[in-house]
PDB file of C-alpha atoms in Angstrom:
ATOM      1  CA  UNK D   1      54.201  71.449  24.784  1.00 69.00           C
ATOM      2  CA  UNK D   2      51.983  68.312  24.304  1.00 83.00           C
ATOM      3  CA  UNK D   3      47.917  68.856  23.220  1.00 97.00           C
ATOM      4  CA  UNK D   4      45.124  67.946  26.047  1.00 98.00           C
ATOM      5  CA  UNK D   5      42.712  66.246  24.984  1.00 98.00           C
ATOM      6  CA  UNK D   6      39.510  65.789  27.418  1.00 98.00           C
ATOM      7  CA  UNK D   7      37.308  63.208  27.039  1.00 98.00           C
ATOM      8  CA  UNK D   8      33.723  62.762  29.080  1.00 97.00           C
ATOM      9  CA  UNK D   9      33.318  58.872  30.110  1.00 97.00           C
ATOM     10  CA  UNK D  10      30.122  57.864  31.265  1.00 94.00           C
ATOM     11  CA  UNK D  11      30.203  53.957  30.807  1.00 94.00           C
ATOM     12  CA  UNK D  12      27.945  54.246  27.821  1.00 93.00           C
ATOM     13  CA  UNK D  13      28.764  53.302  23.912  1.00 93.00           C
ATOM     14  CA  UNK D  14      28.869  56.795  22.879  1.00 94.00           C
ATOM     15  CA  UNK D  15      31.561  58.057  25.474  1.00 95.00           C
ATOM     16  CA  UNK D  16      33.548  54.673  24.569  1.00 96.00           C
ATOM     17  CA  UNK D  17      33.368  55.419  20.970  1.00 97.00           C
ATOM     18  CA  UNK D  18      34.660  59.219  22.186  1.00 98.00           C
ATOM     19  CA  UNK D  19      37.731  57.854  23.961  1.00 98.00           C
ATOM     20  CA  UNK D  20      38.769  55.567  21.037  1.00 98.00           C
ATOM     21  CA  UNK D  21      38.435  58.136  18.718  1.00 98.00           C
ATOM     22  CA  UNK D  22      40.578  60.438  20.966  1.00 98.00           C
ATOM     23  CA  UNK D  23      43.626  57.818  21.438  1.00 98.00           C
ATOM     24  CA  UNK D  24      43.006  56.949  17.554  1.00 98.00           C
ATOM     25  CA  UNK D  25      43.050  60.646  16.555  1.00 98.00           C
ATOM     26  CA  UNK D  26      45.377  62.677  18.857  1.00 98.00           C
ATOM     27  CA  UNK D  27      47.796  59.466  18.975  1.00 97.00           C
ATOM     28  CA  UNK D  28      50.477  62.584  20.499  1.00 96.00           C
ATOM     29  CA  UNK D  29      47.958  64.640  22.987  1.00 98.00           C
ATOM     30  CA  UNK D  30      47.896  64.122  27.136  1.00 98.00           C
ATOM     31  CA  UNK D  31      44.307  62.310  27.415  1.00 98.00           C
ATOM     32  CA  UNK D  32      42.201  63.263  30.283  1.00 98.00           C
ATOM     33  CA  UNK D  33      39.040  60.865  30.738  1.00 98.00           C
ATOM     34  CA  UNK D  34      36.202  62.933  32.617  1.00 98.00           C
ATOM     35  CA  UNK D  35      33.694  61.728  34.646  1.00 97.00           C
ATOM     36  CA  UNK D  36      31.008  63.497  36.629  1.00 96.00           C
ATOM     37  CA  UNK D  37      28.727  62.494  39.329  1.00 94.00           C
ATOM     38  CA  UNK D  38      25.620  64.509  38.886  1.00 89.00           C
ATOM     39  CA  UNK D  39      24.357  64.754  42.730  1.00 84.00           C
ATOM     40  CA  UNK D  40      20.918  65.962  41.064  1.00 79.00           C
ATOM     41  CA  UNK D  41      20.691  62.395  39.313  1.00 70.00           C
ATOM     42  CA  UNK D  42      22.000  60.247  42.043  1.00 57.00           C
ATOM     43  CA  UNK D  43      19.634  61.797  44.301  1.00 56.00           C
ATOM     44  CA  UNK D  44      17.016  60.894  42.154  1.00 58.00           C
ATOM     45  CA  UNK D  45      18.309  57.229  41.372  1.00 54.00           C
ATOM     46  CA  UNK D  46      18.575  56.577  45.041  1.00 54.00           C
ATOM     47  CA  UNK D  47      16.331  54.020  46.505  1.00 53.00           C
ATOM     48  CA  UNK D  48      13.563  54.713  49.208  1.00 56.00           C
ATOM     49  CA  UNK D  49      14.180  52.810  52.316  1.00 55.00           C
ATOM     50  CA  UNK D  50      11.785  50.720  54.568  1.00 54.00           C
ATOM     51  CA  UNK D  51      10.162  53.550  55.670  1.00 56.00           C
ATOM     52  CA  UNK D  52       9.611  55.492  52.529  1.00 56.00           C
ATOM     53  CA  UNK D  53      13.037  57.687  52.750  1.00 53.00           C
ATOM     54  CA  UNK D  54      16.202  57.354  50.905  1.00 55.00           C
ATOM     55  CA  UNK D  55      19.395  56.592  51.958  1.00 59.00           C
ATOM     56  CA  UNK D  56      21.741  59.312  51.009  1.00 61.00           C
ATOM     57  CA  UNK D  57      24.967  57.619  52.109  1.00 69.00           C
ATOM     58  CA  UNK D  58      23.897  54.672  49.760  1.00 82.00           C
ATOM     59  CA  UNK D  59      23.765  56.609  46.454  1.00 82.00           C
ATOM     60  CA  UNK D  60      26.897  58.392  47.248  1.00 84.00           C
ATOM     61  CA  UNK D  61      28.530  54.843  47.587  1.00 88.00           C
ATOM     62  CA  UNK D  62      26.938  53.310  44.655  1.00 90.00           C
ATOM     63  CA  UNK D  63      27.611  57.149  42.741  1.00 91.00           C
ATOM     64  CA  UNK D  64      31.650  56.951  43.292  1.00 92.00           C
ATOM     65  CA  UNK D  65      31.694  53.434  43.089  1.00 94.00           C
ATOM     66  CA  UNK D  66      30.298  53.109  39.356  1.00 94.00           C
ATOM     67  CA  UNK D  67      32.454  56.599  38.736  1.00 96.00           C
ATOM     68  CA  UNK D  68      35.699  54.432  39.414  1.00 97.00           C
ATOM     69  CA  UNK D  69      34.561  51.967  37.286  1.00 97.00           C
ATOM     70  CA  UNK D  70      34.021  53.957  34.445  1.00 97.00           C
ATOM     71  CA  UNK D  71      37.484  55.243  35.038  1.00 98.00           C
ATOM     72  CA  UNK D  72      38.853  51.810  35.154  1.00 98.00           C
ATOM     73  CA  UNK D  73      37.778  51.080  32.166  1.00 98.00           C
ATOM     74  CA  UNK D  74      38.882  53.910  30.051  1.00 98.00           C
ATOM     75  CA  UNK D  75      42.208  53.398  31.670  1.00 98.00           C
ATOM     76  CA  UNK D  76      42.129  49.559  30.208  1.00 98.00           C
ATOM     77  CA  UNK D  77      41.399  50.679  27.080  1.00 98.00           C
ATOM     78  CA  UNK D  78      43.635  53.611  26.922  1.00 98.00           C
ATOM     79  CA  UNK D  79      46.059  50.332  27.998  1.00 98.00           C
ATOM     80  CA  UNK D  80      45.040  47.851  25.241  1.00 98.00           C
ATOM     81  CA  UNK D  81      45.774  50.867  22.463  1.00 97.00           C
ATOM     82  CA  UNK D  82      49.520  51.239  24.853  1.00 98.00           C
ATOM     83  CA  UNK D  83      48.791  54.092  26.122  1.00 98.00           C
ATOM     84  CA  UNK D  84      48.511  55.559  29.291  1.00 98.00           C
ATOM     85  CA  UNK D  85      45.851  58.444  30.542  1.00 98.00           C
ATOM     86  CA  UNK D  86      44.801  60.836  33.455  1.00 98.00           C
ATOM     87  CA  UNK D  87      41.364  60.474  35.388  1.00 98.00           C
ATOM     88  CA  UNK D  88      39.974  62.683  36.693  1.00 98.00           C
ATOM     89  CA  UNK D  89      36.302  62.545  38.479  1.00 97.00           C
ATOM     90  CA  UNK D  90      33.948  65.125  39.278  1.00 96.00           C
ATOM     91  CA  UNK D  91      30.868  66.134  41.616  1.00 95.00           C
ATOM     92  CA  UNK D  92      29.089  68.305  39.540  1.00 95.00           C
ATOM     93  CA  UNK D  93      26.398  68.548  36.536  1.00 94.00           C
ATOM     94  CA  UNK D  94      28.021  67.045  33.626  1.00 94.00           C
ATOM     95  CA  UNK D  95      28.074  69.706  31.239  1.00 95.00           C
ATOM     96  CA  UNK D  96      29.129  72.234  33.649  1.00 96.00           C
ATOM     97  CA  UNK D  97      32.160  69.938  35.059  1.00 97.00           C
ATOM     98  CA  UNK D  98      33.945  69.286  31.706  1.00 98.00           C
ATOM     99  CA  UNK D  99      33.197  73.429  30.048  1.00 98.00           C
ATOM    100  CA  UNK D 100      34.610  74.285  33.864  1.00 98.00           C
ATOM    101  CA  UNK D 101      37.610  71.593  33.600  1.00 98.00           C
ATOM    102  CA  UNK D 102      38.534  72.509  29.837  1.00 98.00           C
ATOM    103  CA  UNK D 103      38.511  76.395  30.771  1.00 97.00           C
ATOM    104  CA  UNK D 104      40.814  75.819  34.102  1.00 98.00           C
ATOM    105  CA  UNK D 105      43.156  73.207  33.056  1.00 97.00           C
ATOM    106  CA  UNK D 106      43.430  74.910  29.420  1.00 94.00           C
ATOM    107  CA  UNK D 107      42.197  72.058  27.921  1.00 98.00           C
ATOM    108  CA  UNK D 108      42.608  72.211  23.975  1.00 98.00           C
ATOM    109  CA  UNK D 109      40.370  69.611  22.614  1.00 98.00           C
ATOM    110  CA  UNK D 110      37.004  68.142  24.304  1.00 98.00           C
ATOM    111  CA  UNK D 111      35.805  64.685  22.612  1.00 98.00           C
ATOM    112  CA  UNK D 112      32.808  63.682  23.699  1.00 97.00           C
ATOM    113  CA  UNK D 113      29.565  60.764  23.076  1.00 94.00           C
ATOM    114  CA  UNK D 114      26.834  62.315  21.123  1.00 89.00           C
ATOM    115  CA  UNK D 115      24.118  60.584  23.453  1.00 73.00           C
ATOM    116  CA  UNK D 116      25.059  59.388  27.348  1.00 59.00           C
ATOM    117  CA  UNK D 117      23.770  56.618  28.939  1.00 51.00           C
ATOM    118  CA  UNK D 118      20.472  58.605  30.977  1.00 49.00           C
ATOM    119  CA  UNK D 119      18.494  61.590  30.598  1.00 46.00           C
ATOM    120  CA  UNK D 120      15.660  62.584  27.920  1.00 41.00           C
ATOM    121  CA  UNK D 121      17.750  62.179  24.747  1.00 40.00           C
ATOM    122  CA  UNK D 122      17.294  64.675  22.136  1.00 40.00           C
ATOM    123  CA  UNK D 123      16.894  64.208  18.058  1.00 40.00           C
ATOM    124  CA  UNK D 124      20.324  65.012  17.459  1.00 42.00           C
ATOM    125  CA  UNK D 125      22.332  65.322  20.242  1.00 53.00           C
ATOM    126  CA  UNK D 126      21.833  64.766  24.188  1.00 74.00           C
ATOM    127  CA  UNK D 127      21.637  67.383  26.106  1.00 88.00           C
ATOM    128  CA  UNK D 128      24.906  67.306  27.877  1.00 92.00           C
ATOM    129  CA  UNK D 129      26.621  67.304  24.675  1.00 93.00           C
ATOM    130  CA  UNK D 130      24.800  70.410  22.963  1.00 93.00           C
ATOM    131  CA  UNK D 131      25.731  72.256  26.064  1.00 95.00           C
ATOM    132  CA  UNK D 132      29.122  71.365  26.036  1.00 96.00           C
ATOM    133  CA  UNK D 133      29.210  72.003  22.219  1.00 95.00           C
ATOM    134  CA  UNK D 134      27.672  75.889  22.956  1.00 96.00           C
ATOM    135  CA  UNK D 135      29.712  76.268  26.545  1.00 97.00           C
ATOM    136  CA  UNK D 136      33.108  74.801  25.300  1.00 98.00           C
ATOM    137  CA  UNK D 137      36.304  77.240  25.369  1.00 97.00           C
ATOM    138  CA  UNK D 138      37.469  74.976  22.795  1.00 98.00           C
ATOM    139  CA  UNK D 139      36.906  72.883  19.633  1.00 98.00           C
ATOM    140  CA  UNK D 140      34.947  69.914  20.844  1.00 98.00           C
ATOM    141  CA  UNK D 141      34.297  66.463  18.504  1.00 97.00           C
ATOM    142  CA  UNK D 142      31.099  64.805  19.259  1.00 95.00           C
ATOM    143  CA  UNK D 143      31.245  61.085  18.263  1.00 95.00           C
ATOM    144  CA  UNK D 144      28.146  59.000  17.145  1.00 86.00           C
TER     145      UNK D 144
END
């Protein structure tokens, strides 16, 4: 039975410096590249419209849209390194959709960015990764 290895992509540095040090490190292990949309943060990214409201339908759009782009990516460079991975996307808080994902899918490794691309950013580590570094039902690798 092969290793999974789950890997949080957010289209920032840190998450691609997570999923090439999970195809350079588990070079035998199923990769699964993670994304979440946190409908907390698109709500709040959303732009008002003419008449002061927001368009829900629009951040939804723009929300999956950049989520299958961050997919697409990690699948290109999962590609360039020959080898193949599983996407998977989310509609959840990020910290709770990949703990939630590694406990039901008995995931046995979590590698994730030690800072993502938004939210208040800590000393140490963002907040999404401490979370998932306390939450985790399994050893997790945080990568600078």
């Amino acid at each position: 039975m092969s290793k999974t290895v789950l890997v949080a992509v957010d289209g920032s540095p840190q998450a691609a410096a997570a999923l090439e040090h999970a195809l350079a490190q588990f070079p035998d292990a199923d990769i699964v590249a993670l994304t979440a949309i946190d409908p907390v943060a698109a709500g709040y990214a959303s732009a008002p419209g003419p008449d002061g409201g927001s368009y829900p339908g629009e951040w939804v759009e723009q929300a999956n849209e950049r989520a299958d782009w961050i997919l697409d990516e990690a699948v290109e460079t999962a590609a360039d390194e020959g080898r193949e991975i599983e996407t998977v996307r989310v509609n959840d808080r990020p910290a709770r959709a990949i703990v939630e994902y590694a406990g039901e899918e008995a995931v046995d490794h979590i590698v994730i960015g030690s800072h993502g691309r938004t939210g208040v950013t800590r000393v140490l580590l963002g907040s999404v990764a401490e979370k998932v570094v306390r939450r985790s039902p399994c050893p997790v690798t945080v990568v600078r």
